[in-house]
Coordinates of C-alpha atoms in Angstrom, one line a residue:
M3 CA 61.1 104.9 90.4
S4 CA 61.8 105.6 94.0
V5 CA 63.9 108.5 95.1
E6 CA 66.7 106.2 96.4
I7 CA 67.0 104.5 93.0
A8 CA 67.1 107.8 91.2
K9 CA 69.8 109.0 93.6
N10 CA 71.9 106.0 93.1
K11 CA 71.6 106.3 89.3
I12 CA 72.8 109.9 89.5
L13 CA 75.7 109.0 91.7
Q14 CA 76.8 106.3 89.3
S15 CA 76.5 108.4 86.2
V16 CA 78.2 111.6 87.4
S17 CA 81.9 111.7 87.9
L18 CA 83.0 113.4 91.0
E19 CA 86.4 114.1 89.6
Q20 CA 85.0 115.7 86.5
L21 CA 82.6 117.8 88.5
V22 CA 85.3 119.1 90.9
S23 CA 87.8 119.6 88.2
K24 CA 85.5 122.3 86.7
Y25 CA 86.3 124.4 89.8
S26 CA 89.9 123.4 90.6
S27 CA 92.8 121.4 89.1
F28 CA 94.3 118.4 90.9
T29 CA 97.8 117.4 91.7
A30 CA 99.1 114.0 93.0
K31 CA 99.7 114.2 96.7
Q32 CA 100.5 111.1 98.8
G33 CA 99.1 108.9 96.1
R34 CA 95.7 110.7 96.1
K35 CA 94.3 113.5 94.0
A36 CA 94.5 116.8 95.9
T37 CA 93.6 120.4 95.4
C38 CA 93.0 123.6 97.3
C39 CA 89.6 123.5 98.8
P40 CA 87.0 125.3 96.8
F41 CA 85.0 126.1 100.0
H42 CA 87.6 128.1 101.8
H43 CA 90.9 130.0 101.1
E44 CA 94.1 128.1 101.5
K45 CA 97.6 128.1 100.0
T46 CA 98.4 124.4 100.2
P47 CA 96.1 121.6 99.0
S48 CA 94.0 119.9 101.8
F49 CA 91.0 118.8 99.6
Y50 CA 91.3 115.1 98.7
L51 CA 89.3 113.2 96.2
Y52 CA 88.5 109.5 96.7
D53 CA 86.6 107.1 94.5
D54 CA 83.1 108.0 95.7
H55 CA 83.6 111.0 98.0
F56 CA 85.7 114.0 98.9
H57 CA 87.1 115.4 102.1
C58 CA 88.8 118.6 103.1
F59 CA 91.1 118.3 106.0
G60 CA 91.3 122.1 106.4
C61 CA 87.6 122.9 106.9
G62 CA 86.2 119.4 107.5
K63 CA 83.7 119.4 104.6
G64 CA 83.1 116.1 102.8
G65 CA 80.6 114.2 100.9
N66 CA 79.5 113.1 97.4
V67 CA 78.3 114.7 94.2
F68 CA 75.2 116.1 95.8
S69 CA 76.9 117.6 98.8
F70 CA 79.5 119.2 96.6
L71 CA 76.9 120.9 94.5
M72 CA 74.9 122.1 97.5

């Protein structure tokens, strides 16, 4: 099995929402799931979760399951 195939299988089997929810709880904001960023201190949510990635509009970090864990 190639590395790319293994990576895709992991991305398909791990829920980004379940992973991030272990560190923070989400609220609905502008029709999206939002929370305070786990990577920096903030008072209002700027960390948004999308279907296959996340993005923080406060610190600029974003990515997928792998980048969240790293």
